[in-house]
Coordinates of C-alpha atoms in Angstrom, one line a residue:
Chain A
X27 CA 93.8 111.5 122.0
X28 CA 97.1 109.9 120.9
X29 CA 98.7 110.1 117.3
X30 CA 99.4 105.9 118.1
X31 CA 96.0 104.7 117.2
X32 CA 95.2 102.7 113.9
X33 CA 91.3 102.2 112.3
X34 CA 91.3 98.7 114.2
X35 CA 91.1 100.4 117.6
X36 CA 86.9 100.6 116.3
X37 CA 86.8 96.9 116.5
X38 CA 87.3 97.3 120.6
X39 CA 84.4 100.1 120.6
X40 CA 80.8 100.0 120.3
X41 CA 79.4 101.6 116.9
X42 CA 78.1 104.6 117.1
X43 CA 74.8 106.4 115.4
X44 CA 75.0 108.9 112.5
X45 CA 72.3 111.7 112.8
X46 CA 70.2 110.2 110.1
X47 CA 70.3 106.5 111.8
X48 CA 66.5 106.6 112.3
X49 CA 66.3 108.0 108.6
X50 CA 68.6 105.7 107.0
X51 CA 67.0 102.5 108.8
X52 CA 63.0 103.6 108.1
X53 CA 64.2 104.3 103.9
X54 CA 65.0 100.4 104.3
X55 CA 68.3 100.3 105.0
X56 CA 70.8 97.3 105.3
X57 CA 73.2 98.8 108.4
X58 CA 76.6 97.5 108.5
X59 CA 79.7 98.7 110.9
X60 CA 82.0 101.1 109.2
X61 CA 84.3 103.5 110.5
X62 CA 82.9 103.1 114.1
X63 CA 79.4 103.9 112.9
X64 CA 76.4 101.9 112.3
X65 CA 76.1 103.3 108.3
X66 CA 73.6 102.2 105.1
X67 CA 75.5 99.9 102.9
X68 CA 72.4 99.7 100.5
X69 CA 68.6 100.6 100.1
X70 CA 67.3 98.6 97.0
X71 CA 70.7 97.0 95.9
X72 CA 73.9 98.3 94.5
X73 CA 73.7 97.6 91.5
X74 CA 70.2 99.3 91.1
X75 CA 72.1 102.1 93.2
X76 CA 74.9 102.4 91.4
X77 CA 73.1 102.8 87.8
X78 CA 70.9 105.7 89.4
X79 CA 73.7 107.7 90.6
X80 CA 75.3 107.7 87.5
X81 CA 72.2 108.5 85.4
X82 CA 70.2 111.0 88.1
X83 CA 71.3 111.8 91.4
X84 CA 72.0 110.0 94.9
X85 CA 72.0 111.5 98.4
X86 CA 74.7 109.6 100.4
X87 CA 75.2 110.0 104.0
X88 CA 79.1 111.0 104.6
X89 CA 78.6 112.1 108.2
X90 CA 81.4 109.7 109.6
X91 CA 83.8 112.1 108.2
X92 CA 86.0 114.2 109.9
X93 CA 85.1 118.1 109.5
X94 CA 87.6 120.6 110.6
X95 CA 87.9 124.0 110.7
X96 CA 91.5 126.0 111.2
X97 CA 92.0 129.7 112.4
X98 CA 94.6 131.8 114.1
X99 CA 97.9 133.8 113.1
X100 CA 100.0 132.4 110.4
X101 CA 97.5 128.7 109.8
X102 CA 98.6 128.9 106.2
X103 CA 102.3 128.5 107.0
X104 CA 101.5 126.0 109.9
X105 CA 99.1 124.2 107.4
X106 CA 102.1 124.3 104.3
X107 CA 104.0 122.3 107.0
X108 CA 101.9 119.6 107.1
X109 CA 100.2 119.7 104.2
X110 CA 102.3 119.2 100.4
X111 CA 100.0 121.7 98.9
X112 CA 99.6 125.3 97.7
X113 CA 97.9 126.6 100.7
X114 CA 98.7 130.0 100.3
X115 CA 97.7 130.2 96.9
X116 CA 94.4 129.0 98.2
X117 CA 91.7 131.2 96.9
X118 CA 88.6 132.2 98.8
X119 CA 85.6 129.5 98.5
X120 CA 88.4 127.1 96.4
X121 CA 88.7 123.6 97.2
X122 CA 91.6 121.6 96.8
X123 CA 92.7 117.7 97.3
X124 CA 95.7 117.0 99.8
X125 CA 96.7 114.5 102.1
X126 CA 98.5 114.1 105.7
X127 CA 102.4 112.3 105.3
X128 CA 104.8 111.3 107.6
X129 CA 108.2 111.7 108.2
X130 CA 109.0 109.3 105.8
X131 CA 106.8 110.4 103.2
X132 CA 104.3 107.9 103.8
X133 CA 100.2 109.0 103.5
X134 CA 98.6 108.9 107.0
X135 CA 95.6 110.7 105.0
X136 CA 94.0 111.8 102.1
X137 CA 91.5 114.8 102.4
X138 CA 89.8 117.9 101.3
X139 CA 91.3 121.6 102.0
X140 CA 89.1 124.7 101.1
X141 CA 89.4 128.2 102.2
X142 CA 86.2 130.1 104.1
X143 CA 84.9 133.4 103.3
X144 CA 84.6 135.6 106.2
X145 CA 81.0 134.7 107.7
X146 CA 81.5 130.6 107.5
X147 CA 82.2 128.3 110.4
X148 CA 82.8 130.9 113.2
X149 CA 85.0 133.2 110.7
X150 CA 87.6 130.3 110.4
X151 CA 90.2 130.5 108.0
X152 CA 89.8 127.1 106.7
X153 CA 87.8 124.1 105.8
X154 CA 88.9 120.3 105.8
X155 CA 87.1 117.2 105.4
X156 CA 89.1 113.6 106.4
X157 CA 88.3 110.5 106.4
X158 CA 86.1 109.1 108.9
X159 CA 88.2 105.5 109.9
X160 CA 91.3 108.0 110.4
X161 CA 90.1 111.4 112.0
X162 CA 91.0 111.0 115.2
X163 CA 94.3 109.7 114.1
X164 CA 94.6 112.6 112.3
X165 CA 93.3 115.2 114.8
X166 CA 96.2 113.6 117.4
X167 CA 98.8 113.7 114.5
X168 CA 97.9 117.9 113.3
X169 CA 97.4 118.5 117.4
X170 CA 101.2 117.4 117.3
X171 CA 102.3 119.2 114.4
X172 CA 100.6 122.6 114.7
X173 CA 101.7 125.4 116.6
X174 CA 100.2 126.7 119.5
X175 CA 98.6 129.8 118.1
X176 CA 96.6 127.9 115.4
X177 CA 93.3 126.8 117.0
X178 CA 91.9 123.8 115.0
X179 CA 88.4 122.7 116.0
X180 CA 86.5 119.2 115.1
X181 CA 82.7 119.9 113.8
X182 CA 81.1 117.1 115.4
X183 CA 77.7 118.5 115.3
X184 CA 78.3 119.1 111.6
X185 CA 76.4 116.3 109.1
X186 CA 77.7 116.0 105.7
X187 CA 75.9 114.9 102.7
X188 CA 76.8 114.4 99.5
X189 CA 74.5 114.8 96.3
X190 CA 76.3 113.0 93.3
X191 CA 74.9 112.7 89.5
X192 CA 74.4 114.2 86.3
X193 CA 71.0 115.4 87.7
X194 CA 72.7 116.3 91.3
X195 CA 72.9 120.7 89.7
X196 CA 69.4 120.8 88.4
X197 CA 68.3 118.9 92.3
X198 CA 69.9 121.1 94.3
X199 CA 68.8 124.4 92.3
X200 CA 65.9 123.3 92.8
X201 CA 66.1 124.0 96.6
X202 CA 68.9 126.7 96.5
X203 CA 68.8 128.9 93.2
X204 CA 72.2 129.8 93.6
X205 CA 74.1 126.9 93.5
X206 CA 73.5 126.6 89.5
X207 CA 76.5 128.9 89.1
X208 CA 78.9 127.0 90.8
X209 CA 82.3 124.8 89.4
X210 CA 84.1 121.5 90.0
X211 CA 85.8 122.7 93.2
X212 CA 84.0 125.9 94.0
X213 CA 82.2 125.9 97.5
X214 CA 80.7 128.6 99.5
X215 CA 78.2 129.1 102.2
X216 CA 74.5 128.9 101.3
X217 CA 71.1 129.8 103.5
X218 CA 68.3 127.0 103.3
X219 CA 65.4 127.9 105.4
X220 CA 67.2 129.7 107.9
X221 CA 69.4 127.0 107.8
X222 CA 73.2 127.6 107.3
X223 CA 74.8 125.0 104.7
X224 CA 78.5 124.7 103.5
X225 CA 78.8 123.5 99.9
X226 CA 81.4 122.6 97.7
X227 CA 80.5 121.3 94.1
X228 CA 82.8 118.0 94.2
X229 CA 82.2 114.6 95.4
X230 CA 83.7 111.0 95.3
X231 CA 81.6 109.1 92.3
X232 CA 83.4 111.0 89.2
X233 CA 80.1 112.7 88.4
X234 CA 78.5 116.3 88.7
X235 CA 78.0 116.5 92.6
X236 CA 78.0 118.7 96.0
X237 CA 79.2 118.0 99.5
X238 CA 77.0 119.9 101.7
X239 CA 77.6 120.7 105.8
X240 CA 75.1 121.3 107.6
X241 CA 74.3 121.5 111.2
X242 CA 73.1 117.7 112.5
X243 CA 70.0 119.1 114.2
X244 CA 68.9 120.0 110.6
X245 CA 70.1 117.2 108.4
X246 CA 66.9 115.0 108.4
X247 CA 65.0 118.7 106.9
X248 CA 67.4 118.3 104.2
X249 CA 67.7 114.9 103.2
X250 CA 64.1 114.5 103.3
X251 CA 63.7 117.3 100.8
X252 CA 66.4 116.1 98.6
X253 CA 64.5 112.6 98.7
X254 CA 61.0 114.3 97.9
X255 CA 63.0 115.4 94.7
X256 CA 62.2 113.4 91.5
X257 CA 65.3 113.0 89.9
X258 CA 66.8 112.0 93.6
X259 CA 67.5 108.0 95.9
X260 CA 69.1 107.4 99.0
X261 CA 72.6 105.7 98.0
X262 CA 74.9 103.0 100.2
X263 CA 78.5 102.8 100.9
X264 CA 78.2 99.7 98.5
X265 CA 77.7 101.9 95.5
X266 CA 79.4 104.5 96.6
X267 CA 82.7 102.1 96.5
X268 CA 81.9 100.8 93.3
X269 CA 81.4 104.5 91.9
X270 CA 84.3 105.9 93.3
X271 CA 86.6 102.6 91.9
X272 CA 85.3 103.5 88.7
X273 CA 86.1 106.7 88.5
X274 CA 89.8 105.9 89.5
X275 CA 89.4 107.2 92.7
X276 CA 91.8 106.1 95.8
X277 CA 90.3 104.6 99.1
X278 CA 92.3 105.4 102.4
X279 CA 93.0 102.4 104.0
X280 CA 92.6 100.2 100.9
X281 CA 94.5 102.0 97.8
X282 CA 96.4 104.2 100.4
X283 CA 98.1 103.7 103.4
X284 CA 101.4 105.0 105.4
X285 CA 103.2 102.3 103.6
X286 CA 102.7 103.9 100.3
X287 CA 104.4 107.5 98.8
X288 CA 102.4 110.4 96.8
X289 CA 104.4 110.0 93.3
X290 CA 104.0 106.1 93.5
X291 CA 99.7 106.8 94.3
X292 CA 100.1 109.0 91.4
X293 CA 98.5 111.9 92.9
X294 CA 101.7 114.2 92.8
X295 CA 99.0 116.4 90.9
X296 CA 98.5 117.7 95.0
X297 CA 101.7 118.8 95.4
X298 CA 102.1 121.9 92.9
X299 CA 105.5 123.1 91.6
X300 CA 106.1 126.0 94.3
X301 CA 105.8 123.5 97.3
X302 CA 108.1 120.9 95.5
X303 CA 110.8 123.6 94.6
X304 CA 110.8 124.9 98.3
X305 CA 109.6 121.7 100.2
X306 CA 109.3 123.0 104.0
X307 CA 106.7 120.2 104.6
X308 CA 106.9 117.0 106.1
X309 CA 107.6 114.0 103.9
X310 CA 108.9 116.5 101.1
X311 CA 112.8 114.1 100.8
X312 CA 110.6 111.0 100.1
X313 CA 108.5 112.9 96.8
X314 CA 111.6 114.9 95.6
X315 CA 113.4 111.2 95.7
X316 CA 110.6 109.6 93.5
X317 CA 110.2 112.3 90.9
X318 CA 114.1 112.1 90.1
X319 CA 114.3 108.6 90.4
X320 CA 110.6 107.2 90.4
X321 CA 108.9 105.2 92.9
X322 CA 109.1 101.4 93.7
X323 CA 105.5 100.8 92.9
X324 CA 102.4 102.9 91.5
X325 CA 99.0 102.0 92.2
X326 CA 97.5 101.3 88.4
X327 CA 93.9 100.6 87.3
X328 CA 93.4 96.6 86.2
X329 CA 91.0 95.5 83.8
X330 CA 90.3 91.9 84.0
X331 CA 89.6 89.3 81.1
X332 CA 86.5 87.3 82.2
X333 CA 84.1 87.7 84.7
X334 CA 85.5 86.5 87.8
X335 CA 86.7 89.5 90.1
X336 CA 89.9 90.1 91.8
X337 CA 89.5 91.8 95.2
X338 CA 91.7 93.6 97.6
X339 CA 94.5 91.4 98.7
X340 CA 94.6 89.2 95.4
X341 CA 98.5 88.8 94.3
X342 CA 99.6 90.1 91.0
X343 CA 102.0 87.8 88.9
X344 CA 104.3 87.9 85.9
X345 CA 105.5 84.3 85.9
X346 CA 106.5 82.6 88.8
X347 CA 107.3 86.2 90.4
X348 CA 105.0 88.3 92.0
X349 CA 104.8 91.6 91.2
X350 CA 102.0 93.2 93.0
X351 CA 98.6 93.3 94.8
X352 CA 95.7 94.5 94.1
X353 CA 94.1 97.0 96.7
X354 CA 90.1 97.5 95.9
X355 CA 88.1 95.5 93.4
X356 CA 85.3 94.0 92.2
X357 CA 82.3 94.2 89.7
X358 CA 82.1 97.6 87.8
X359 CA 78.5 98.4 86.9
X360 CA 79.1 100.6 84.5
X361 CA 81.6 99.0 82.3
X362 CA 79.6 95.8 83.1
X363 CA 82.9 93.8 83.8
X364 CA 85.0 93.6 87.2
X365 CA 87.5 95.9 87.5
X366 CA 90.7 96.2 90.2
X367 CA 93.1 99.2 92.0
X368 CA 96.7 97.8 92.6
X369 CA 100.0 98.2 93.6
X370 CA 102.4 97.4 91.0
X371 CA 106.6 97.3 90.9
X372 CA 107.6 100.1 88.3
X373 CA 108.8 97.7 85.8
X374 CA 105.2 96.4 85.3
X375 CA 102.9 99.3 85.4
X376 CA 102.9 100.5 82.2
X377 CA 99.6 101.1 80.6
X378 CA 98.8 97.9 78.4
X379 CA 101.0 95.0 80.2
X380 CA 99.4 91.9 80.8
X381 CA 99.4 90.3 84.4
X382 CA 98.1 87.6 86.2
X383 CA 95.9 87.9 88.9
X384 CA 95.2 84.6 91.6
X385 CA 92.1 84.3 92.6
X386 CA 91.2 81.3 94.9
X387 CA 94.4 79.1 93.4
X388 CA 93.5 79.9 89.6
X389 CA 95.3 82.6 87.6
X390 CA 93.0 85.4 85.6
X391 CA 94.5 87.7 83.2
X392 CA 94.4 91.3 83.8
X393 CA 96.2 94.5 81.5
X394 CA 97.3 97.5 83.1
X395 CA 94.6 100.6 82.1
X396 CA 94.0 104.1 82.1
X397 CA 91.9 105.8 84.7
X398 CA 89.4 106.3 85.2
X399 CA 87.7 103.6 84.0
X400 CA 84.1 105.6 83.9
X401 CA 84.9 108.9 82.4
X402 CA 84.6 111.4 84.9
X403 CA 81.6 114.6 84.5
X404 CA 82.4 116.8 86.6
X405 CA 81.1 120.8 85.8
X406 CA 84.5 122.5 84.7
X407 CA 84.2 126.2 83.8
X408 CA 83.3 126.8 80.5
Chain B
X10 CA 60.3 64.4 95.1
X11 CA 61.4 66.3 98.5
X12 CA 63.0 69.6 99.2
X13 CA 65.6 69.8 102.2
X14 CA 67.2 72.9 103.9
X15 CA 70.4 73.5 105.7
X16 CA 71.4 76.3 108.0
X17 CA 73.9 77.5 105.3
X18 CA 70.8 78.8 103.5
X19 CA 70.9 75.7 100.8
X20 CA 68.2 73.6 99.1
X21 CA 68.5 70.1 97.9
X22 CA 65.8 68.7 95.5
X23 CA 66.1 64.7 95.8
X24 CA 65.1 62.8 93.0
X25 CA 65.8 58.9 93.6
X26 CA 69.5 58.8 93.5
X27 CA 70.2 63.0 92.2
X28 CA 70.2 65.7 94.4
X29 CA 69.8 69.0 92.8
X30 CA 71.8 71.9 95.1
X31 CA 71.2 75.5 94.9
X32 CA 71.3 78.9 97.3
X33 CA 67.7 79.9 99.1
X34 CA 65.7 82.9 98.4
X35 CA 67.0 84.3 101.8
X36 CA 70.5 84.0 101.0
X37 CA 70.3 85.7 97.4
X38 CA 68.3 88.5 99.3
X39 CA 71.3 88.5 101.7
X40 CA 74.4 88.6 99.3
X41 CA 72.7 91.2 96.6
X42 CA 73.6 91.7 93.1
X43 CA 75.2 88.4 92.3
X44 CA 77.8 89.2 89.3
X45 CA 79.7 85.5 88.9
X46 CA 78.8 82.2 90.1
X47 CA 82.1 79.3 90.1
X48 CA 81.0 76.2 89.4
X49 CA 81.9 72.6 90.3
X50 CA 83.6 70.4 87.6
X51 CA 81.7 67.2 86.3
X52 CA 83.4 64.1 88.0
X53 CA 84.1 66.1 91.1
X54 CA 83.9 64.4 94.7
X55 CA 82.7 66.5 97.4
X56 CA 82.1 65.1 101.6
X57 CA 79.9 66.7 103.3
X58 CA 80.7 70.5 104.3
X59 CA 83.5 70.9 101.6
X60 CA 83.5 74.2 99.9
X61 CA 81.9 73.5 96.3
X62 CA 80.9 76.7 94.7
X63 CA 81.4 80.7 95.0
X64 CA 79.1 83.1 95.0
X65 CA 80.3 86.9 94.0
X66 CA 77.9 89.6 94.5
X67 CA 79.0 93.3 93.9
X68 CA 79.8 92.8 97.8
X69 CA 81.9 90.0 98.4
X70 CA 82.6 86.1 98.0
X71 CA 81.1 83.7 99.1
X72 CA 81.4 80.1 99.7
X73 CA 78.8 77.3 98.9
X74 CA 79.5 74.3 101.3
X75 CA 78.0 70.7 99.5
X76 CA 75.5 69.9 102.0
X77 CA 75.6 66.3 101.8
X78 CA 78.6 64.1 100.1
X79 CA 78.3 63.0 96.4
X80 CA 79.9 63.1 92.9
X81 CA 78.8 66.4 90.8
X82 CA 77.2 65.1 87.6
X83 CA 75.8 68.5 86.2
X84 CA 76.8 72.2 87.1
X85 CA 73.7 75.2 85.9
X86 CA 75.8 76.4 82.8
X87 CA 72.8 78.9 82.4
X88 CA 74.7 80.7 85.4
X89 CA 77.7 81.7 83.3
X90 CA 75.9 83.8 81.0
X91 CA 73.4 85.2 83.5
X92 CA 74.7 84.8 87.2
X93 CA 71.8 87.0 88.2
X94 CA 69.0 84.1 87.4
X95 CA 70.3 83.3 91.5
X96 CA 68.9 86.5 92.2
X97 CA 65.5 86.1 90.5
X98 CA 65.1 82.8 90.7
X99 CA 67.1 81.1 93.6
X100 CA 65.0 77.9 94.2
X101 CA 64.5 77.1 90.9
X102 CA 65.7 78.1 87.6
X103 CA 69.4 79.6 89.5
X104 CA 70.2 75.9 91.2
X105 CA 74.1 75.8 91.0
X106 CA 74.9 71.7 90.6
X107 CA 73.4 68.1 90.8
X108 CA 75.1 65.5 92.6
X109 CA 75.2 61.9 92.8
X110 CA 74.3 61.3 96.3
X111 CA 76.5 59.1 98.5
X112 CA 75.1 58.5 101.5
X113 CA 71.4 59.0 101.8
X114 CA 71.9 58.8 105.3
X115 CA 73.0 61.8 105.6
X116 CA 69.4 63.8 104.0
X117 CA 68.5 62.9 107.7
X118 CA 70.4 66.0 109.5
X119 CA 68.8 68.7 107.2
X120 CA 65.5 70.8 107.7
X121 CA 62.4 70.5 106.0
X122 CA 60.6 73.6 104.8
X123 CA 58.8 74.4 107.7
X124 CA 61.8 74.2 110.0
X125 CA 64.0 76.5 107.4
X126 CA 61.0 79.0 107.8
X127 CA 61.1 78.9 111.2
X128 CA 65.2 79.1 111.4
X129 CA 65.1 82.0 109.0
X130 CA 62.2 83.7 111.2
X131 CA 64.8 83.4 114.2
X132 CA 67.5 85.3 112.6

């Protein structure tokens, strides 16, 4: 596996099935190539899709991703060094958001990081979901990176569903009682029907959710029973993009890339004070530069006058002078207008300045807003 | 009056000299929710194959080719208010724009009903 490839190296490779394929395709599924799998990109339509998730719950199939486990003598150092976050400080069945950089402070990944109890995974120290366009990438990149005595091993037998909605707590208590309990960030392991499930109460849509692992051999039990649920649909990758762009949510690849820096993403929330005062990671010069001096561009949330939308790779204008692009966008279901993600030079990313946007030769005014655009729900402790 | 097809998944109502253009029932079905339809101007002049519309679902844009050559004299204002009438009623109430038609010669190359069935069937 070399640390060299990019997502495009799919394009040369035939797609590959998911475990629920056959389950996907007899629920009605329209399949469509993404991330080197065949996956659902809608059942009924999006826009039906979206509206359910955000009012009951939706079962979507996030079994591309890349599910690691870490173990061995000293992985939370080894992990500090390539990670910018608190690992140390990591609680027992705590979840936390992090990415991969480079040398140059550039983000190769973004990515769940949680730390196992002691009867989870094998005993494994720790938990980490990536994306599924980059994890080989990744795996080449940490295989690099990490020391010899830390033994990292890719779950590729492991499904991964994730149950999203203001009705996703009451759904899943319904099959596992003790789930109710849990928090925005909280995971832990779980037995259903003899079956053993990793969950963690978090998701990607800005709602209530979980993100449960569970062995692929059982997955179709599962999703099956979620789906005999009432206040539970099968959802697509098309809603699940137009969820997540409400909720102000960054897509790897799209929003992120190596050619863009934490601060400037605005998510130097992953990086907590300890790690910035005492760096030792890679990519720490790049985020100390930008919080003293600020970064070249943040990524900002658009709202657009008009119903025409702006999608990725539309050019942002003040004037004759571009200014930026945006990254993701398109129709927002919930706010029943379109809605963009872009880059933006720091001059004109403050909250409330009018742009231009060109769209197909014409110009559309957009204004710099607050995300998210969809308030997000997600279960806080009380 | 007769209805043509094209392989771009088009219909064109002729009516003496007017040919009303719109997307098929099997293209809507294909693109999803649509959220915005862009129009033609009045007065424009299209040949045959230009781009004359676009069609943005919550996917992705697409393009509406003019199927045949002609001068727009109406564009389906009903579709700014409510882009989805495409969705619910492609062949009829959701037609996009009615153009003068050029060259009448050119109705020749397109399918009839039965031979859109059949190419739709096929795909």
């Amino acid at each position: 596996m070399s640390g060299t490839q990019d997502a495009t190296h799919f394009e040369d490779l035939p797609l590959e099935a998911l475990p629920l394929d056959a389950w996907h395709r007899a629920k009605g599924a329209r399949m469509v190539g993404f991330a080197g799998y065949h996956m659902p990109i809608q059942y009924e339509g999006i826009m039906a899709e979206h509206s359910w998730t955000r009012e009951h719950a939706g079962l979507f199939d996030v079994s591309h991703m890349g599910q690691l486990t870490f173990s061995g003598e000293g992985v939370d150092a080894a992990l500090e060094h390539i990670l910018p976050s608190d690992i140390k400080g990591l609680k027992p069945f705590r979840q936390r958001y992090s990415m991969l950089l480079n040398e140059e402070g550039g983000i190769l990944d973004d990515l769940m990081v949680s730390r196992l109890g002691d009867n989870a995974f094998d005993g494994a120290a720790i938990y980490m979901v990536v994306n599924g366009a980059t994890k080989y990438d990744d795996i080449g990149w940490m295989i690099d990176y990490l020391p010899d005595d830390v033994v990292m091993n890719h779950m590729a037998d492991q499904a991964l569903l994730a149950l999203q909605g203001p009705e996703a707590g009451e759904a899943l208590a319904a099959l596992i009682p003790e789930t109710a309990d849990m928090v925005f960030m909280q995971s832990g392991p779980f037995v259903w029907r003899g079956i053993p499930l990793w969950i963690s109460r978090s998701g990607y849509t800005g709602e209530d959710g979980f993100e449960i692992s569970i062995p692929a051999d059982d997955v179709t039990l599962l999703a099956d029973a979620l789906c005999a649920l009432p206040q539970v649909k099968p959802i697509g990758l098309g809603a699940r993009n137009s969820l997540r762009l409400e909720a102000g949510l960054p897509l790897y690849g799209h929003d992120l890339s190596p050619a863009v820096s934490t601060i400037g993403a605005d998510l130097g929330f992953a990086i907590q004070k300890r790690r910035r005062e005492e760096g030792g990671f890679i990519g720490h010069a790049r985020v100390m530069k930008e919080l003293a001096d600020g970064p070249g561009a943040r990524r900002v949330g658009l709202t657009i006058e008009g119903r025409l939308p702006a999608r990725e790779g539309a050019t942002i204008h003040v004037g004759n002078t571009q200014v930026g692009e945006v990254t993701s966008g398109g129709f927002a279901p919930s706010v029943g207008a379109p809605i963009a993600m872009g880059w933006v030079s720091l001059p004109h990313s403050a909250e409330g300045t009018a742009l231009e946007i060109e769209v197909r030769g014409k110009r559309i005014v957009a204004v710099v807003a607050p995300m998210p655009f969809v308030p997000h729900r997600y279960r806080r402790k009380a | 009056m007769s209805r043509y097809f094209t392989d771009e998944h088009e219909w064109i109502d002729v009516e003496g000299e007017i040919a009303t253009v719109g997307i098929t029932d099997y293209a809507q079905e294909q693109l999803g929710d649509i959220v915005f339809v862009e129009l033609p101007a009045e007065g424009t002049t299209f040949e045959k194959g230009d781009d004359a519309a676009v069609v943005e679902s919550v996917k992705a844009a697409s393009d509406v080719y003019a199927p045949i050559s002609g001068e727009v004299v109406e564009a389906n204002g009903a579709l700014e208010d409510e882009p989805a009438l495409v969705n619910s009623d492609a062949e009829e109430d959701g037609w996009f724009f009615k153009l003068r038609i050029a060259d009448t010669s050119e109705l020749e190359g397109l399918m009839t009903e039965a031979a859109y069935k059949k190419f739709v069937a096929s795909l």
